[in-house]
Short mmCIF file of N, CA and C in Angstrom, two decimals:
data_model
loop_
_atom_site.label_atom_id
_atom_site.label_comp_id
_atom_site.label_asym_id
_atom_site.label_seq_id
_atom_site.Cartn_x
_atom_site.Cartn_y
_atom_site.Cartn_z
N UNK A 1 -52.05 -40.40 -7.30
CA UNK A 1 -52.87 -39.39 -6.68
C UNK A 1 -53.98 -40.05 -5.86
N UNK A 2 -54.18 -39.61 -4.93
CA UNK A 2 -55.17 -40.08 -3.50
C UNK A 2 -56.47 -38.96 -3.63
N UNK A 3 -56.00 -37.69 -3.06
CA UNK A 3 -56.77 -37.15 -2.54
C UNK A 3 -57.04 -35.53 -2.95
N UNK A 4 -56.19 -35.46 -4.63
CA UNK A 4 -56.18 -34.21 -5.33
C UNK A 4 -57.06 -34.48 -6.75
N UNK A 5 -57.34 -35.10 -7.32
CA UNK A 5 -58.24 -35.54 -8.73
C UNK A 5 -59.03 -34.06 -8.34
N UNK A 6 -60.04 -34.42 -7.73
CA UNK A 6 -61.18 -33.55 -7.37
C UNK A 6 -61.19 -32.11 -7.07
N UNK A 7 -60.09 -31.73 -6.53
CA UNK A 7 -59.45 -30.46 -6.42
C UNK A 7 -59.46 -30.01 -7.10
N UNK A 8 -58.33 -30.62 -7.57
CA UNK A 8 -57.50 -30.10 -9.06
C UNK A 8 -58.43 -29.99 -10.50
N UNK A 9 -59.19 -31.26 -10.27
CA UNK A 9 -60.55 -30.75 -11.17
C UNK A 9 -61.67 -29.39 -11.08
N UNK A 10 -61.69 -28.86 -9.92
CA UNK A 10 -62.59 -27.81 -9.68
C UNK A 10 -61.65 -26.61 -10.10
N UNK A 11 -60.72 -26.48 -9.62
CA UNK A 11 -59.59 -25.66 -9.75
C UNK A 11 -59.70 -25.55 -11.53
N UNK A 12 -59.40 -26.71 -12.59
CA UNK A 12 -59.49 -26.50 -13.51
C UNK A 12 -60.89 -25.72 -14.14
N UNK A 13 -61.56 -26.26 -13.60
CA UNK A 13 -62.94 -26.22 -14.40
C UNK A 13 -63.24 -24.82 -13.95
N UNK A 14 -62.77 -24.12 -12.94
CA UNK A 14 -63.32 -22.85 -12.83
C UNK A 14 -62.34 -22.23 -13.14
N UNK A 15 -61.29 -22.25 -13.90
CA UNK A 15 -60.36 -21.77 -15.12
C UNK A 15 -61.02 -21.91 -16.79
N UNK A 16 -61.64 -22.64 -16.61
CA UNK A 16 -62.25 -22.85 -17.99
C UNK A 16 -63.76 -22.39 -18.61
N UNK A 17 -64.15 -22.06 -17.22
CA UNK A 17 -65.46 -21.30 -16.86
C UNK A 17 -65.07 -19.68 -17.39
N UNK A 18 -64.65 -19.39 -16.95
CA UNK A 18 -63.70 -18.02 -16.95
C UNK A 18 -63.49 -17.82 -18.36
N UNK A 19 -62.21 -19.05 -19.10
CA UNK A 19 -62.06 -18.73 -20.71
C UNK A 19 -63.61 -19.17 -21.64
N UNK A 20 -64.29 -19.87 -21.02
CA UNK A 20 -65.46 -19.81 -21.94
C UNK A 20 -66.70 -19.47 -21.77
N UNK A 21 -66.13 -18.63 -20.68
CA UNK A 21 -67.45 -16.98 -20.21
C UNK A 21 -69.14 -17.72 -20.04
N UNK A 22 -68.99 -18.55 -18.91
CA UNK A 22 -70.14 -20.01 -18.59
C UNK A 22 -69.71 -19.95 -17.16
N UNK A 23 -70.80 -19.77 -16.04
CA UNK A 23 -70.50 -20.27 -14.73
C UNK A 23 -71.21 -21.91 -14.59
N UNK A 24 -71.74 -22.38 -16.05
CA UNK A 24 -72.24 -23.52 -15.94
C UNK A 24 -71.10 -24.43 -15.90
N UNK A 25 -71.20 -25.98 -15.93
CA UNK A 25 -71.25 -26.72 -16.07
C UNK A 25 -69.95 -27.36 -14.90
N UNK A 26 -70.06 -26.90 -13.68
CA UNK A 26 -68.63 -26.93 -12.61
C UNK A 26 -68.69 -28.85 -12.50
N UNK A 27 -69.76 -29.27 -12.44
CA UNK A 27 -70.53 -30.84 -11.98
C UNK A 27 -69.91 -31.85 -13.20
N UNK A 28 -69.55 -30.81 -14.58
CA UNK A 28 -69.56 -31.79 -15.65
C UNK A 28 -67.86 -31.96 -15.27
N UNK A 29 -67.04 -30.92 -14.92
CA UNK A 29 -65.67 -30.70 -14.83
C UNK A 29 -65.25 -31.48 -13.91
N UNK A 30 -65.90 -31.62 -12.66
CA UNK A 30 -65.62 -32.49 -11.42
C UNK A 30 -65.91 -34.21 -11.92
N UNK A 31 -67.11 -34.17 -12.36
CA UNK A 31 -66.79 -35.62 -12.87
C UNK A 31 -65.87 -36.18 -14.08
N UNK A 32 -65.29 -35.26 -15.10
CA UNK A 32 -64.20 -35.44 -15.36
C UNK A 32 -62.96 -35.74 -14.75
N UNK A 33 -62.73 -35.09 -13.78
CA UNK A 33 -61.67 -35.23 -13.29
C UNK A 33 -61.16 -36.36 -12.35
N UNK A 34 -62.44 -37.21 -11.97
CA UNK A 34 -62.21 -38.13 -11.82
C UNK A 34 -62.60 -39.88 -12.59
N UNK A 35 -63.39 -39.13 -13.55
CA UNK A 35 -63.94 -40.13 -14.61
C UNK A 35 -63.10 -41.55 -14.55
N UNK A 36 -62.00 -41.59 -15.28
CA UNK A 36 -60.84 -42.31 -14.97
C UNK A 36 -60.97 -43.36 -14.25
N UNK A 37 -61.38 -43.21 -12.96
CA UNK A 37 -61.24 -43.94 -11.80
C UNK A 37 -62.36 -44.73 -11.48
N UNK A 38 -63.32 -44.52 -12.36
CA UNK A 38 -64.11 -45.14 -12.04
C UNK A 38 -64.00 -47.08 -12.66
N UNK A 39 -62.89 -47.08 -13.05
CA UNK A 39 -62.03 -48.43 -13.37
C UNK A 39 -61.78 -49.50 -12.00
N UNK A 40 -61.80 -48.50 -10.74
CA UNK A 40 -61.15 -49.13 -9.57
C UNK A 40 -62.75 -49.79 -8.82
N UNK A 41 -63.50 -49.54 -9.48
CA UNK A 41 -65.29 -50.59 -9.33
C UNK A 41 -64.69 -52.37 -9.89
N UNK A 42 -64.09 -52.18 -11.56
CA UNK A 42 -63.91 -53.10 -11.71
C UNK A 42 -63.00 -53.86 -10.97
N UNK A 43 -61.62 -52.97 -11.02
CA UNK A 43 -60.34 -53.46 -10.52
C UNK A 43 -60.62 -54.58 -8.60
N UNK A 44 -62.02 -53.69 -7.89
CA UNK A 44 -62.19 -54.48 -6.82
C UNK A 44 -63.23 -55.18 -6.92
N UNK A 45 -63.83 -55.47 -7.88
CA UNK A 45 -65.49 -56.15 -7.60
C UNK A 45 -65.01 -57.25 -8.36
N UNK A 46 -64.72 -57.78 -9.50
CA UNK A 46 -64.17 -58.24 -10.12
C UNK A 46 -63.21 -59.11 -10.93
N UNK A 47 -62.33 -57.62 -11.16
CA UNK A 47 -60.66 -57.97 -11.42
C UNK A 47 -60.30 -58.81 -10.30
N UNK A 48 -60.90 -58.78 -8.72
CA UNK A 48 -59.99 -58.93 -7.84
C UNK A 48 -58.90 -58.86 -7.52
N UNK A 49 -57.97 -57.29 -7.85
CA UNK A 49 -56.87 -57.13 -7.54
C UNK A 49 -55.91 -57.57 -8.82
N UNK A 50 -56.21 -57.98 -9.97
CA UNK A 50 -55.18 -58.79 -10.66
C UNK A 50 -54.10 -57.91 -11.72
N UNK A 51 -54.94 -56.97 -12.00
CA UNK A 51 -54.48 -56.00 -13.22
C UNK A 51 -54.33 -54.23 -12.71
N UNK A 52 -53.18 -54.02 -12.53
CA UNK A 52 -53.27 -52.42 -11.97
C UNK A 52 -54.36 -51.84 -12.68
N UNK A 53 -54.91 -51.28 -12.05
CA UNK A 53 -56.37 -49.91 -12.99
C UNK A 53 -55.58 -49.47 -14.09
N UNK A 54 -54.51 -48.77 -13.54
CA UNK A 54 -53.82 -47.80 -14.63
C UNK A 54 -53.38 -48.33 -15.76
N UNK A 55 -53.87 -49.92 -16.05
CA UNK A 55 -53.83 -50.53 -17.26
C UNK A 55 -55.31 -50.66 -17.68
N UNK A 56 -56.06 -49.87 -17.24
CA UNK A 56 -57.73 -50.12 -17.92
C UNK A 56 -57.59 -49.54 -19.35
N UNK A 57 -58.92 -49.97 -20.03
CA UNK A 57 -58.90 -48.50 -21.00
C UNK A 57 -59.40 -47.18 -20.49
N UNK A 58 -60.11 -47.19 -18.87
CA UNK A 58 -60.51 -45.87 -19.13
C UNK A 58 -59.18 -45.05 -18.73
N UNK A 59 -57.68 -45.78 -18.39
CA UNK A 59 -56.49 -45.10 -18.52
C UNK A 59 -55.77 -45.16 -19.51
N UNK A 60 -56.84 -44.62 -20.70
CA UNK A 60 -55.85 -44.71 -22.20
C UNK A 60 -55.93 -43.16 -22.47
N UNK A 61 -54.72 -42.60 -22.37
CA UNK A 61 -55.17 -41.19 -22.70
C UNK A 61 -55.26 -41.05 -24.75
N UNK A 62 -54.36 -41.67 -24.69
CA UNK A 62 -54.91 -41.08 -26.45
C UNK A 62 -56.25 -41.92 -26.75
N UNK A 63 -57.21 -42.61 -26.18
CA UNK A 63 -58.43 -42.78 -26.33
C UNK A 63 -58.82 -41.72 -25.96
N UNK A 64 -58.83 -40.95 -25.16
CA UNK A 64 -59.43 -39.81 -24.62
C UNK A 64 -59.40 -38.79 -25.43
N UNK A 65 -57.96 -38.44 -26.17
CA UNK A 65 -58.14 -37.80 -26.89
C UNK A 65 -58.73 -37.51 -28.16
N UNK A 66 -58.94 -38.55 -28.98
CA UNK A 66 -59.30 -38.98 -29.94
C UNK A 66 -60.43 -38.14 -29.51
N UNK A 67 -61.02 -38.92 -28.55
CA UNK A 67 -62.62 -38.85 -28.48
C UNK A 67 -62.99 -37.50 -28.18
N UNK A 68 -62.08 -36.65 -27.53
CA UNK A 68 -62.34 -35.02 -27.79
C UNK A 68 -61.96 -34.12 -28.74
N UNK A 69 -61.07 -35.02 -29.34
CA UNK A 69 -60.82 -34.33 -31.32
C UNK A 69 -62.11 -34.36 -32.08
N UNK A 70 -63.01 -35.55 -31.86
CA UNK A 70 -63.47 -35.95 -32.63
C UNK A 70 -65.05 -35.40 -32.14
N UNK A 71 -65.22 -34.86 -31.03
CA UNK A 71 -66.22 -34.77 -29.94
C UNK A 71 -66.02 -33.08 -30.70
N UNK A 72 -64.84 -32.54 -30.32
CA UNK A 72 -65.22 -30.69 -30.64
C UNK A 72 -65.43 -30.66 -32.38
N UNK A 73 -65.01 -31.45 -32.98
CA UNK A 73 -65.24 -30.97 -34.27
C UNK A 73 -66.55 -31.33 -34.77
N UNK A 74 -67.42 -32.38 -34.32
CA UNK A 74 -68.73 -32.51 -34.32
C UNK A 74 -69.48 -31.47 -33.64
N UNK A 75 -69.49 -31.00 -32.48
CA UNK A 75 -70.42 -30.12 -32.05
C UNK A 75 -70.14 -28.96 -32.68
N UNK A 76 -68.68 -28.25 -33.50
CA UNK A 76 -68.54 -27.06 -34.10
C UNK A 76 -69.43 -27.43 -35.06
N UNK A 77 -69.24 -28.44 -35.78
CA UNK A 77 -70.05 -28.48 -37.10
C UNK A 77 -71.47 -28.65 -36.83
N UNK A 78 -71.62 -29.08 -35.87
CA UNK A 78 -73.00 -28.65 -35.66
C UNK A 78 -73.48 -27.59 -34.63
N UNK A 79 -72.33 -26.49 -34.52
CA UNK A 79 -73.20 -24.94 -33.99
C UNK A 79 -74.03 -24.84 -32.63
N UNK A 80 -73.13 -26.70 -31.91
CA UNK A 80 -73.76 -26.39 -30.64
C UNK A 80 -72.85 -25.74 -29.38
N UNK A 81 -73.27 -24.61 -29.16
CA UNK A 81 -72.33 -23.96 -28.40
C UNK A 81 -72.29 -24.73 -26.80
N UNK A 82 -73.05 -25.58 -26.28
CA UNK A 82 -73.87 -26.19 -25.48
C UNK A 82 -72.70 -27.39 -25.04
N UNK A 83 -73.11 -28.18 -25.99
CA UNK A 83 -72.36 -29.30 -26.20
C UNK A 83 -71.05 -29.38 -26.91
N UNK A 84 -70.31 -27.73 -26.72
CA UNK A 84 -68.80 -27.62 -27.60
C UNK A 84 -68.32 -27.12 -26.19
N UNK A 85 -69.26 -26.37 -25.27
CA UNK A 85 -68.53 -26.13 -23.64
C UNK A 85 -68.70 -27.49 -22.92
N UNK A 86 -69.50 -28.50 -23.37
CA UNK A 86 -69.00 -29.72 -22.11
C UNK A 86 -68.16 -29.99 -22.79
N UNK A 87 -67.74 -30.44 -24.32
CA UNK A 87 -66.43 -31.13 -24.32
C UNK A 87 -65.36 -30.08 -23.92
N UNK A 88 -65.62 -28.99 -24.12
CA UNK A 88 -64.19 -28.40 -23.92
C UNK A 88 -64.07 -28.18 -22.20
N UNK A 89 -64.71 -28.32 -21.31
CA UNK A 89 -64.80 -28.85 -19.84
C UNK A 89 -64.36 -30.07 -19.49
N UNK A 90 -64.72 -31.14 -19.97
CA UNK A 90 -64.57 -32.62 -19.38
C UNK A 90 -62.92 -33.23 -19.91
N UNK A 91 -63.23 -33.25 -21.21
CA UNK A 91 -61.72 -33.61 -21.77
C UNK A 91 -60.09 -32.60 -20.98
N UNK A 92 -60.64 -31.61 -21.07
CA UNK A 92 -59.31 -31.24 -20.12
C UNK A 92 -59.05 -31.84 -18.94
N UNK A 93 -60.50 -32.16 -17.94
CA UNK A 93 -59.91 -32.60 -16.55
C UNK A 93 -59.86 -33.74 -16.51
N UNK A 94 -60.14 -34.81 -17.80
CA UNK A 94 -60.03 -36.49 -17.73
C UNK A 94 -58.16 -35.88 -17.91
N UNK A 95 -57.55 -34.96 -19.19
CA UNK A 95 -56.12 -35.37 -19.17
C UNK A 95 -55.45 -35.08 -17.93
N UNK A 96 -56.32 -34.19 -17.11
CA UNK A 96 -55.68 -33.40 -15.99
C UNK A 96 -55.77 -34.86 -15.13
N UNK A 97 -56.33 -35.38 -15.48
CA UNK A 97 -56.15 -36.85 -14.01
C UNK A 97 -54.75 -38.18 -14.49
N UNK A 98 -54.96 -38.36 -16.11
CA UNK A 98 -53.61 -38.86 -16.36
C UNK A 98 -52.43 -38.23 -15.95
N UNK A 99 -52.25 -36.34 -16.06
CA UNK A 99 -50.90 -35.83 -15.85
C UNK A 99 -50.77 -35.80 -14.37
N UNK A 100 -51.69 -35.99 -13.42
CA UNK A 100 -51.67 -35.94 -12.57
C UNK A 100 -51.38 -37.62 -11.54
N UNK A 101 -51.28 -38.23 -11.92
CA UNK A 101 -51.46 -40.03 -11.93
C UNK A 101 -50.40 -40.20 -12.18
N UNK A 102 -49.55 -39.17 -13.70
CA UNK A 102 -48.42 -38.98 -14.50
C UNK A 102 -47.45 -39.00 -12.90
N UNK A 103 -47.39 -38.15 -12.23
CA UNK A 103 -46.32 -38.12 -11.26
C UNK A 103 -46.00 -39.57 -10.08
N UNK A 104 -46.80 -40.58 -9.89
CA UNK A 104 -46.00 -41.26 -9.25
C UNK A 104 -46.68 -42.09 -9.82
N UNK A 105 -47.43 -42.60 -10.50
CA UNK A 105 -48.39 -43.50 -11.23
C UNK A 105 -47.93 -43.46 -13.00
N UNK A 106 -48.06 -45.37 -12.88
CA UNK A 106 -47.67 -45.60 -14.27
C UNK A 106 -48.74 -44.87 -15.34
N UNK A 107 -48.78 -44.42 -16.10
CA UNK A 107 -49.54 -43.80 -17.41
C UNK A 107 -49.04 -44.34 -18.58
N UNK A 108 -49.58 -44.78 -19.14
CA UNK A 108 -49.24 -45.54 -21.03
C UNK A 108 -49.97 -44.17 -21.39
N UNK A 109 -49.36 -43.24 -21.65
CA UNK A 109 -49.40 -41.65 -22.63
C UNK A 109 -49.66 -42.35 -23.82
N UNK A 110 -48.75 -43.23 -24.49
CA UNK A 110 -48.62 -43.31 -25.41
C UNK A 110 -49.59 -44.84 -26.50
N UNK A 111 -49.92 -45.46 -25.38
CA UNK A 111 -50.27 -46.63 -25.43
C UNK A 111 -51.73 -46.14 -26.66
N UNK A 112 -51.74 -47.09 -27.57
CA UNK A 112 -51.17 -48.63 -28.03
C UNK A 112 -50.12 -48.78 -29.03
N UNK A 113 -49.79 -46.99 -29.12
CA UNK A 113 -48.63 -47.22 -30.06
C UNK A 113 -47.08 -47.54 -29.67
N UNK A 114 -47.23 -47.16 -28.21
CA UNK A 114 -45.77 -47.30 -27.66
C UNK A 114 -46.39 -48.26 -25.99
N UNK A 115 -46.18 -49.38 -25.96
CA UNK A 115 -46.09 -50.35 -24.45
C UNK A 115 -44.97 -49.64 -23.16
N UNK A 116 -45.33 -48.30 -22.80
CA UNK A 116 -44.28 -47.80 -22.04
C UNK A 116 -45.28 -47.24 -21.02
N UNK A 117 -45.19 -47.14 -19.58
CA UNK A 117 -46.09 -46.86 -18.58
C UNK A 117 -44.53 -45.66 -18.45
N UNK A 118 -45.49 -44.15 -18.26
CA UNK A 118 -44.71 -43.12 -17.85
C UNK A 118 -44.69 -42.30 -16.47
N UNK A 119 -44.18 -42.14 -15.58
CA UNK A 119 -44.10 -41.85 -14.07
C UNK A 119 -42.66 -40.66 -14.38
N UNK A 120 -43.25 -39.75 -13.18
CA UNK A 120 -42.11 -38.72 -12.68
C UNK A 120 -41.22 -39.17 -12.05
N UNK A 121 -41.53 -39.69 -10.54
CA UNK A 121 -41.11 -40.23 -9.62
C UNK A 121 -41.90 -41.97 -9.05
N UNK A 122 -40.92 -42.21 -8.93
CA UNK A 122 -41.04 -43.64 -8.28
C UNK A 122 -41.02 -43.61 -6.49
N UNK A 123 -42.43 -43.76 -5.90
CA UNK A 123 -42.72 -44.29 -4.65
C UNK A 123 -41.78 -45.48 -4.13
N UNK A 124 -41.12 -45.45 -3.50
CA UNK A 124 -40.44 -46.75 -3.08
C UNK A 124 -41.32 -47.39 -2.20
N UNK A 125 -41.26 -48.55 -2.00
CA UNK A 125 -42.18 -49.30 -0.59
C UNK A 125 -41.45 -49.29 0.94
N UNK A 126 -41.75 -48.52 1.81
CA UNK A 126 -41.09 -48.14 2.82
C UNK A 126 -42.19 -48.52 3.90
N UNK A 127 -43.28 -48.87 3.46
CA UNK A 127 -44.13 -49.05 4.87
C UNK A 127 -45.22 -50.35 4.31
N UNK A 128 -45.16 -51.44 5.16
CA UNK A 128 -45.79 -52.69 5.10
C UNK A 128 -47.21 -52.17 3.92
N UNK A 129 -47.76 -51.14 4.45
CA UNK A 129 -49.37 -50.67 3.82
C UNK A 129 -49.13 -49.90 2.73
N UNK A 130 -49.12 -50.16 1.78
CA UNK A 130 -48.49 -49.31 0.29
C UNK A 130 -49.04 -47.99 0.43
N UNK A 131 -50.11 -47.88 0.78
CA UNK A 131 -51.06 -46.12 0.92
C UNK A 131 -49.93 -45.36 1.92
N UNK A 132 -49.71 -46.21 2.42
CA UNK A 132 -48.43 -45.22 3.54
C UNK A 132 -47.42 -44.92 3.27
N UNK A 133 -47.20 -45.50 2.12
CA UNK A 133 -45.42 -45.29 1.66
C UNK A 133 -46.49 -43.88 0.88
N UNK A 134 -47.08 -43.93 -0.55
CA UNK A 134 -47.08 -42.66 -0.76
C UNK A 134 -47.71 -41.53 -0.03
N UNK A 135 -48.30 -41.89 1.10
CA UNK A 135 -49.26 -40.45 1.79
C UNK A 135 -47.69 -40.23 2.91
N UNK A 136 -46.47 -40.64 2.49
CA UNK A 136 -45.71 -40.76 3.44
C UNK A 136 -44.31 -40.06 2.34
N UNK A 137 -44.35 -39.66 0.88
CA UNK A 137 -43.36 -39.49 0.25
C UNK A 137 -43.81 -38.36 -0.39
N UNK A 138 -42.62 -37.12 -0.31
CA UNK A 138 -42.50 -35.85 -0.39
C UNK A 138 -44.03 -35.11 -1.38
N UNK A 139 -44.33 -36.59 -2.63
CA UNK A 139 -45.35 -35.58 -3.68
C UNK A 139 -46.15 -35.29 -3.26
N UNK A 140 -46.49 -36.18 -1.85
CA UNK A 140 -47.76 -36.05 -1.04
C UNK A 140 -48.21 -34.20 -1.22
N UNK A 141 -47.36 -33.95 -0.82
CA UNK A 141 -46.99 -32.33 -0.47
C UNK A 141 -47.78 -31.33 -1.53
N UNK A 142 -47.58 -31.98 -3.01
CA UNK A 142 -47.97 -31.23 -3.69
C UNK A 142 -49.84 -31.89 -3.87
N UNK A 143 -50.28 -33.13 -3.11
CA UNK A 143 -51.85 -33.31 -3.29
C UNK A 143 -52.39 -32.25 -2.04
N UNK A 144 -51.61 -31.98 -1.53
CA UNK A 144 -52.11 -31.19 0.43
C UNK A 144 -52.06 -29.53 -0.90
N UNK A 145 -51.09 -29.35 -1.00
CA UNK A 145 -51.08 -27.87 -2.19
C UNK A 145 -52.45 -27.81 -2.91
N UNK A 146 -52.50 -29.18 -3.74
CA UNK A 146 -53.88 -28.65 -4.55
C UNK A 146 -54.92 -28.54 -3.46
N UNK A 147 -54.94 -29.30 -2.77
CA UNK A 147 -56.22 -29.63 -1.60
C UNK A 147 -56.44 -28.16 -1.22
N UNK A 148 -55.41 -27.51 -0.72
CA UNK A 148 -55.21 -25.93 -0.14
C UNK A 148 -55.79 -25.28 -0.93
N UNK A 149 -55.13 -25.08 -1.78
CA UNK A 149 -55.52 -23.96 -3.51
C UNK A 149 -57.38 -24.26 -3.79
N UNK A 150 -57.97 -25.48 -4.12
CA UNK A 150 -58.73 -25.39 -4.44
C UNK A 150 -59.76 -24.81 -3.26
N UNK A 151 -59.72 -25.29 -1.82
CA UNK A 151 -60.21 -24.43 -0.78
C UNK A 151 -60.31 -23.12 -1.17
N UNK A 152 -59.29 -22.32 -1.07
CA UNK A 152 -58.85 -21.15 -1.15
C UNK A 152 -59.53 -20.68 -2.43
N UNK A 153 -59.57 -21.35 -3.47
CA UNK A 153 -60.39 -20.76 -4.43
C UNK A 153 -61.86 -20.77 -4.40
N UNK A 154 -62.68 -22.19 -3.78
CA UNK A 154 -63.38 -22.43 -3.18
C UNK A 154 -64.16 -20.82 -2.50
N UNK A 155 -63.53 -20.46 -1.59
CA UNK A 155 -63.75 -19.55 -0.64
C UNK A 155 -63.72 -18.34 -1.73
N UNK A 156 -62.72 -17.90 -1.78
CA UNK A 156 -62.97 -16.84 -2.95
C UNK A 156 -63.83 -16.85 -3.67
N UNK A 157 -64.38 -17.91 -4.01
CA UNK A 157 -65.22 -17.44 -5.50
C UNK A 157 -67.36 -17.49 -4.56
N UNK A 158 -66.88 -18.35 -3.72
CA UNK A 158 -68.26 -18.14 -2.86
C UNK A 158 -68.24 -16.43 -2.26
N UNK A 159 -67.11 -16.17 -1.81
CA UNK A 159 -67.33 -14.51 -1.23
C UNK A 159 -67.56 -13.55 -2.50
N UNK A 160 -66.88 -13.54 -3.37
CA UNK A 160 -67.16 -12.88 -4.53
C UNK A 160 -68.00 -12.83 -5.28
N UNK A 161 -68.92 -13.84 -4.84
CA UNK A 161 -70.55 -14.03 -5.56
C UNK A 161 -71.55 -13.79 -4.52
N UNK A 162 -71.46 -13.15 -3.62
CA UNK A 162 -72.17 -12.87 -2.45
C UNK A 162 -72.37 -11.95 -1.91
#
Protein backbone atom coordinates (compact mmCIF):
# COMPACT_ATOMS: atom_id res chain seq x y z
CA UNK A 1 0.00 0.00 0.00
CA UNK A 2 1.28 3.57 -1.19
CA UNK A 3 -1.30 5.89 -0.96
CA UNK A 4 -4.53 4.25 0.97
CA UNK A 5 -3.22 3.66 4.90
CA UNK A 6 -4.65 7.11 5.59
CA UNK A 7 -7.86 6.81 3.84
CA UNK A 8 -8.72 3.77 4.81
CA UNK A 9 -7.83 4.83 8.31
CA UNK A 10 -10.32 7.80 8.38
CA UNK A 11 -12.87 5.74 6.67
CA UNK A 12 -12.38 3.31 9.62
CA UNK A 13 -12.24 5.55 12.39
CA UNK A 14 -15.38 7.33 11.41
CA UNK A 15 -17.06 3.82 11.49
CA UNK A 16 -15.98 3.43 14.91
CA UNK A 17 -16.96 6.89 15.94
CA UNK A 18 -20.45 5.99 15.01
CA UNK A 19 -20.31 2.36 17.04
CA UNK A 20 -18.87 4.14 20.04
CA UNK A 21 -21.23 7.20 19.88
CA UNK A 22 -17.73 9.78 20.15
CA UNK A 23 -17.08 12.30 17.25
CA UNK A 24 -13.74 12.43 19.22
CA UNK A 25 -10.73 11.05 18.69
CA UNK A 26 -10.59 10.98 14.34
CA UNK A 27 -6.42 12.22 14.91
CA UNK A 28 -5.93 9.13 17.27
CA UNK A 29 -7.48 6.72 14.30
CA UNK A 30 -5.43 8.40 11.50
CA UNK A 31 -2.30 7.96 13.33
CA UNK A 32 -3.05 4.46 13.79
CA UNK A 33 -3.44 3.72 10.62
CA UNK A 34 -0.38 4.54 9.72
CA UNK A 35 1.60 3.94 12.96
CA UNK A 36 3.28 0.92 11.37
CA UNK A 37 5.22 2.84 9.04
CA UNK A 38 6.79 4.77 10.92
CA UNK A 39 9.62 1.80 10.70
CA UNK A 40 10.52 3.23 7.11
CA UNK A 41 12.56 6.41 9.38
CA UNK A 42 14.64 3.49 10.43
CA UNK A 43 14.60 1.32 7.34
CA UNK A 44 16.18 4.80 5.46
CA UNK A 45 18.22 6.68 8.03
CA UNK A 46 19.88 3.80 9.23
CA UNK A 47 19.01 0.30 8.18
CA UNK A 48 20.17 1.73 4.90
CA UNK A 49 17.99 -0.26 2.82
CA UNK A 50 19.11 -3.72 4.29
CA UNK A 51 16.05 -5.32 5.97
CA UNK A 52 12.45 -4.95 4.30
CA UNK A 53 10.32 -2.69 7.00
CA UNK A 54 7.74 -5.33 6.82
CA UNK A 55 10.21 -7.33 8.90
CA UNK A 56 10.29 -4.57 11.76
CA UNK A 57 8.60 -5.19 14.95
CA UNK A 58 6.39 -2.39 14.46
CA UNK A 59 5.12 -5.08 11.57
CA UNK A 60 4.32 -7.69 14.15
CA UNK A 61 0.71 -7.95 14.20
CA UNK A 62 0.24 -10.35 17.05
CA UNK A 63 2.43 -7.78 19.03
CA UNK A 64 -0.22 -5.49 18.30
CA UNK A 65 -2.57 -7.52 19.38
CA UNK A 66 -1.51 -8.60 22.50
CA UNK A 67 -1.05 -5.09 23.31
CA UNK A 68 -4.81 -4.27 22.65
CA UNK A 69 -6.01 -7.45 24.59
CA UNK A 70 -4.15 -6.39 27.20
CA UNK A 71 -4.70 -2.44 26.69
CA UNK A 72 -8.92 -2.97 26.72
CA UNK A 73 -8.96 -5.15 29.63
CA UNK A 74 -6.95 -2.67 31.74
CA UNK A 75 -8.88 0.39 30.96
CA UNK A 76 -12.34 -1.80 31.53
CA UNK A 77 -10.98 -2.61 34.81
CA UNK A 78 -10.28 0.54 35.42
CA UNK A 79 -13.77 2.29 34.25
CA UNK A 80 -11.97 4.48 31.88
CA UNK A 81 -14.37 5.07 29.26
CA UNK A 82 -11.70 7.65 27.80
CA UNK A 83 -8.91 5.52 27.44
CA UNK A 84 -11.19 2.15 26.45
CA UNK A 85 -12.35 4.53 23.14
CA UNK A 86 -8.62 5.21 22.15
CA UNK A 87 -7.77 1.64 22.36
CA UNK A 88 -10.74 0.55 20.74
CA UNK A 89 -9.86 3.38 17.83
CA UNK A 90 -6.13 2.85 17.27
CA UNK A 91 -5.76 -0.97 17.47
CA UNK A 92 -8.30 -1.52 14.75
CA UNK A 93 -6.56 0.84 12.22
CA UNK A 94 -2.81 -0.40 13.18
CA UNK A 95 -4.59 -4.16 12.01
CA UNK A 96 -6.32 -2.31 9.23
CA UNK A 97 -2.68 -1.32 7.88
CA UNK A 98 -1.26 -5.05 8.21
CA UNK A 99 -4.58 -6.39 6.24
CA UNK A 100 -4.08 -3.87 4.06
CA UNK A 101 -0.02 -4.32 3.37
CA UNK A 102 -1.70 -8.07 3.62
CA UNK A 103 -2.56 -7.68 -0.22
CA UNK A 104 0.66 -7.26 -2.06
CA UNK A 105 3.04 -6.91 0.92
CA UNK A 106 4.74 -9.62 2.90
CA UNK A 107 2.96 -9.70 6.56
CA UNK A 108 4.32 -12.36 9.26
CA UNK A 109 0.36 -12.53 10.69
CA UNK A 110 1.65 -15.07 12.44
CA UNK A 111 5.15 -14.32 13.39
CA UNK A 112 7.03 -15.47 15.98
CA UNK A 113 5.11 -18.45 16.11
CA UNK A 114 5.00 -19.31 12.49
CA UNK A 115 8.32 -17.66 10.06
CA UNK A 116 5.77 -17.25 7.07
CA UNK A 117 5.39 -13.62 5.39
CA UNK A 118 1.57 -13.66 4.04
CA UNK A 119 0.55 -11.70 0.66
CA UNK A 120 -2.69 -11.94 -1.60
CA UNK A 121 -1.07 -11.17 -4.67
CA UNK A 122 2.40 -10.99 -5.84
CA UNK A 123 3.58 -7.63 -7.75
CA UNK A 124 5.83 -8.90 -10.41
CA UNK A 125 8.81 -6.48 -11.41
CA UNK A 126 7.80 -5.13 -14.78
CA UNK A 127 9.30 -1.67 -14.62
CA UNK A 128 13.15 -0.83 -13.87
CA UNK A 129 11.55 1.58 -10.67
CA UNK A 130 9.77 -0.97 -8.35
CA UNK A 131 7.04 1.95 -7.28
CA UNK A 132 6.01 1.57 -10.93
CA UNK A 133 5.50 -1.93 -11.22
CA UNK A 134 2.92 -1.62 -8.25
CA UNK A 135 1.27 1.97 -8.97
CA UNK A 136 1.22 0.09 -12.41
CA UNK A 137 -0.63 -3.44 -11.24
CA UNK A 138 -4.40 -3.90 -11.18
CA UNK A 139 -4.55 -3.56 -6.84
CA UNK A 140 -3.52 -0.16 -7.53
CA UNK A 141 -7.25 0.17 -8.39
CA UNK A 142 -8.48 -0.77 -5.21
CA UNK A 143 -5.84 2.19 -3.24
CA UNK A 144 -7.58 4.94 -6.04
CA UNK A 145 -11.22 3.12 -4.50
CA UNK A 146 -10.26 3.81 -0.96
CA UNK A 147 -8.72 7.24 -1.93
CA UNK A 148 -12.38 7.91 -3.66
CA UNK A 149 -14.57 6.49 -0.74
CA UNK A 150 -12.79 8.25 1.90
CA UNK A 151 -13.22 11.73 -0.13
CA UNK A 152 -16.68 10.98 -0.60
CA UNK A 153 -17.12 10.32 2.95
CA UNK A 154 -14.95 13.15 3.71
CA UNK A 155 -17.52 15.42 1.93
CA UNK A 156 -20.50 13.88 3.36
CA UNK A 157 -19.82 14.05 6.74
CA UNK A 158 -18.47 17.89 6.43
CA UNK A 159 -22.05 18.72 4.62
CA UNK A 160 -23.96 16.90 7.18
CA UNK A 161 -22.44 18.79 10.02
CA UNK A 162 -23.08 22.09 8.51
Amino acid sequence: MFIAHLPAGYLLTRWLQKKLKTEKFLWVGLLGSILPDIDMLYFYLIDDLQTLHHHYWTHVPLLWIALWIVMAIVTKLLKNRTAFMLTMIIFPNLLLHFALDSIVGDIGWLYPFVDYDFSLFTVPATHNFWVWSFVFHWTFLLEIAIVIAAIVGLYKHRHSTS
